[in-house]
XYZ file of C-alpha atoms in Angstrom:
196
model
C -38.557 -18.477 -3.455
C -37.811 -15.916 -6.151
C -36.625 -13.439 -3.535
C -34.382 -16.067 -1.962
C -32.819 -16.845 -5.354
C -32.157 -13.149 -5.971
C -30.591 -12.710 -2.523
C -28.427 -15.793 -3.070
C -27.259 -14.572 -6.472
C -26.429 -11.126 -5.089
C -24.517 -12.684 -2.197
C -22.548 -14.913 -4.584
C -21.779 -11.923 -6.822
C -20.592 -9.828 -3.867
C -18.419 -12.660 -2.586
C -16.905 -13.186 -6.013
C -16.238 -9.458 -6.363
C -14.560 -9.394 -2.952
C -12.359 -12.407 -3.743
C -11.221 -10.935 -7.066
C -10.647 -7.480 -5.552
C -8.352 -8.926 -2.871
C -6.608 -11.086 -5.449
C -5.783 -8.154 -7.730
C -4.860 -5.927 -4.802
C -2.206 -8.425 -3.687
C -0.870 -8.654 -7.251
C -0.761 -4.952 -8.095
C 0.556 -3.886 -4.689
C 3.699 -5.988 -5.224
C 4.253 -5.700 -8.968
C 6.986 -3.046 -8.719
C 9.014 -5.258 -6.371
C 9.458 -8.014 -8.941
C 12.681 -8.064 -10.952
C 14.272 -10.260 -13.576
C 17.701 -11.819 -13.155
C 19.128 -9.239 -15.560
C 18.002 -6.448 -13.242
C 19.833 -7.773 -10.174
C 22.600 -5.216 -10.665
C 20.072 -2.535 -9.653
C 19.792 -4.040 -6.170
C 22.187 -3.294 -3.316
C 23.020 -4.745 0.097
C 21.155 -8.031 -0.341
C 21.781 -10.363 2.604
C 19.858 -13.476 1.554
C 18.503 -15.023 -1.604
C 15.554 -17.046 -0.321
C 14.333 -20.069 -2.285
C 10.909 -21.291 -1.168
C 10.286 -25.035 -1.176
C 7.442 -26.570 -3.163
C 7.654 -30.320 -3.333
C 9.938 -33.265 -3.938
C 9.528 -36.618 -5.664
C 11.568 -39.628 -4.603
C 13.883 -37.353 -2.647
C 14.548 -35.073 -5.635
C 13.220 -31.568 -6.313
C 10.082 -31.336 -8.427
C 10.413 -29.479 -11.739
C 8.995 -26.366 -10.138
C 11.408 -26.525 -7.202
C 14.309 -27.367 -9.495
C 13.656 -24.169 -11.456
C 13.524 -22.133 -8.255
C 16.872 -23.562 -7.188
C 18.521 -22.851 -10.541
C 17.271 -19.277 -10.394
C 18.298 -18.864 -6.760
C 21.825 -20.077 -7.440
C 22.160 -17.845 -10.509
C 20.980 -14.798 -8.573
C 23.218 -15.563 -5.580
C 26.218 -15.946 -7.894
C 25.675 -12.345 -8.984
C 25.635 -11.145 -5.371
C 29.031 -11.789 -3.884
C 28.076 -11.288 -0.231
C 24.598 -12.838 -0.222
C 23.806 -16.225 1.304
C 21.449 -18.709 -0.337
C 18.679 -19.463 2.151
C 16.728 -22.649 1.398
C 13.373 -22.744 3.175
C 11.126 -25.773 3.030
C 9.188 -28.556 4.693
C 11.332 -30.979 6.681
C 8.593 -33.174 8.074
C 10.929 -36.078 8.729
C 12.863 -38.908 7.075
C 10.086 -39.658 4.591
C 9.715 -36.055 3.427
C 12.615 -33.615 3.588
C 12.497 -30.796 1.061
C 15.443 -28.937 2.555
C 17.970 -31.780 2.311
C 16.874 -32.369 -1.288
C 17.374 -28.661 -2.000
C 20.823 -28.581 -0.376
C 21.958 -31.728 -2.198
C 20.757 -30.349 -5.524
C 22.715 -27.119 -5.071
C 25.849 -28.989 -4.028
C 25.557 -31.333 -7.019
C 25.396 -28.287 -9.293
C 28.615 -26.935 -7.793
C 27.233 -24.176 -5.599
C 29.492 -23.255 -2.672
C 28.096 -25.091 0.376
C 29.551 -22.476 2.746
C 27.100 -19.944 1.298
C 24.029 -22.088 2.013
C 21.840 -21.606 5.079
C 18.609 -23.488 5.743
C 15.181 -23.063 7.281
C 13.717 -26.490 7.983
C 10.430 -25.121 9.305
C 9.126 -23.501 6.140
C 5.974 -25.606 6.038
C 4.078 -22.872 4.164
C 4.783 -19.546 2.508
C 3.653 -17.692 5.613
C 5.801 -19.798 7.908
C 8.861 -19.287 5.703
C 8.347 -15.523 5.947
C 7.634 -15.665 9.672
C 10.892 -17.574 10.160
C 12.735 -14.902 8.179
C 11.321 -12.277 10.517
C 12.316 -14.255 13.593
C 15.822 -15.259 12.506
C 16.930 -12.425 10.193
C 14.777 -9.419 11.138
C 17.072 -6.685 9.812
C 17.999 -8.408 6.559
C 17.285 -7.399 2.982
C 16.200 -10.392 0.927
C 15.338 -11.538 -2.568
C 12.529 -14.096 -2.720
C 12.738 -16.726 -5.459
C 9.663 -18.584 -6.663
C 7.357 -18.782 -9.678
C 5.739 -15.468 -10.558
C 2.165 -16.511 -9.715
C 3.351 -17.333 -6.176
C 5.782 -14.448 -5.795
C 3.109 -11.772 -5.330
C 1.773 -13.386 -2.178
C 5.217 -14.101 -0.729
C 6.197 -10.455 -1.169
C 2.858 -9.281 0.225
C 3.421 -11.289 3.403
C 6.988 -9.953 3.655
C 5.690 -6.405 3.379
C 3.063 -6.964 6.057
C 5.721 -8.466 8.334
C 8.099 -5.567 7.781
C 10.746 -7.500 5.851
C 12.760 -5.535 3.290
C 12.216 -7.704 0.233
C 12.056 -7.870 -3.526
C 11.489 -10.857 -5.761
C 12.892 -12.625 -8.800
C 10.644 -15.088 -10.580
C 11.615 -18.460 -12.016
C 9.434 -19.359 -14.981
C 11.596 -21.044 -17.631
C 8.870 -23.506 -18.688
C 5.206 -24.410 -18.511
C 4.104 -26.643 -15.637
C 1.524 -29.359 -15.490
C -1.572 -28.399 -13.509
C -0.705 -24.683 -13.726
C -4.387 -23.744 -13.959
C -5.013 -25.610 -10.701
C -2.040 -23.905 -9.024
C -3.227 -20.481 -10.179
C -6.779 -21.020 -8.938
C -5.529 -22.335 -5.611
C -3.301 -19.272 -5.325
C -6.324 -16.974 -5.566
C -7.743 -18.677 -2.487
C -4.359 -18.509 -0.739
C -4.029 -14.774 -1.453
C -7.420 -14.174 0.121
C -6.573 -16.325 3.134
C -3.273 -14.567 3.777
C -4.795 -11.134 3.165
C -7.183 -11.793 6.044
C -4.413 -13.276 8.190
C -1.823 -10.533 7.769
C -4.042 -7.465 7.397
C -6.583 -8.050 10.151
């Protein structure tokens, strides 16, 4: 029994070490690709500013999504030739992130002719896969909260997409600890998916 306990503890320790190693690898491998809005002038030939969906309530963007949209519009306004690409989950009439995102941008006065949509962005990986399929030669800026941005850029890199990121973190969010812990699991999942 004692030997079994020791083996179990060692196995748990090794698993934990592996999970944390992958987590920090994803973070540190993408850190230099993350910019602030003030640094946008350093970037050239951006084709799309990509805002990733993350939830709506009563047909309106959640606080987290609202902040991504504000940041995406502000970044796109600095890039005269870039389109604003809104990628999200359009599961049907009862849940349509993309229409909520488009309506929000229009209500805030953003030029509708500069908006393009991806209605099949059901996850971060699928949003990136759709970028690869529809805009394979494009240079993009990914917009999302910083904790999520590392993984999005990691997937872009593994898929061969020329990408950098700008984070949108103007406030604290409820359940941020939960989101951060869930993201550790997601980084490990996508590391296995896109590396092996």
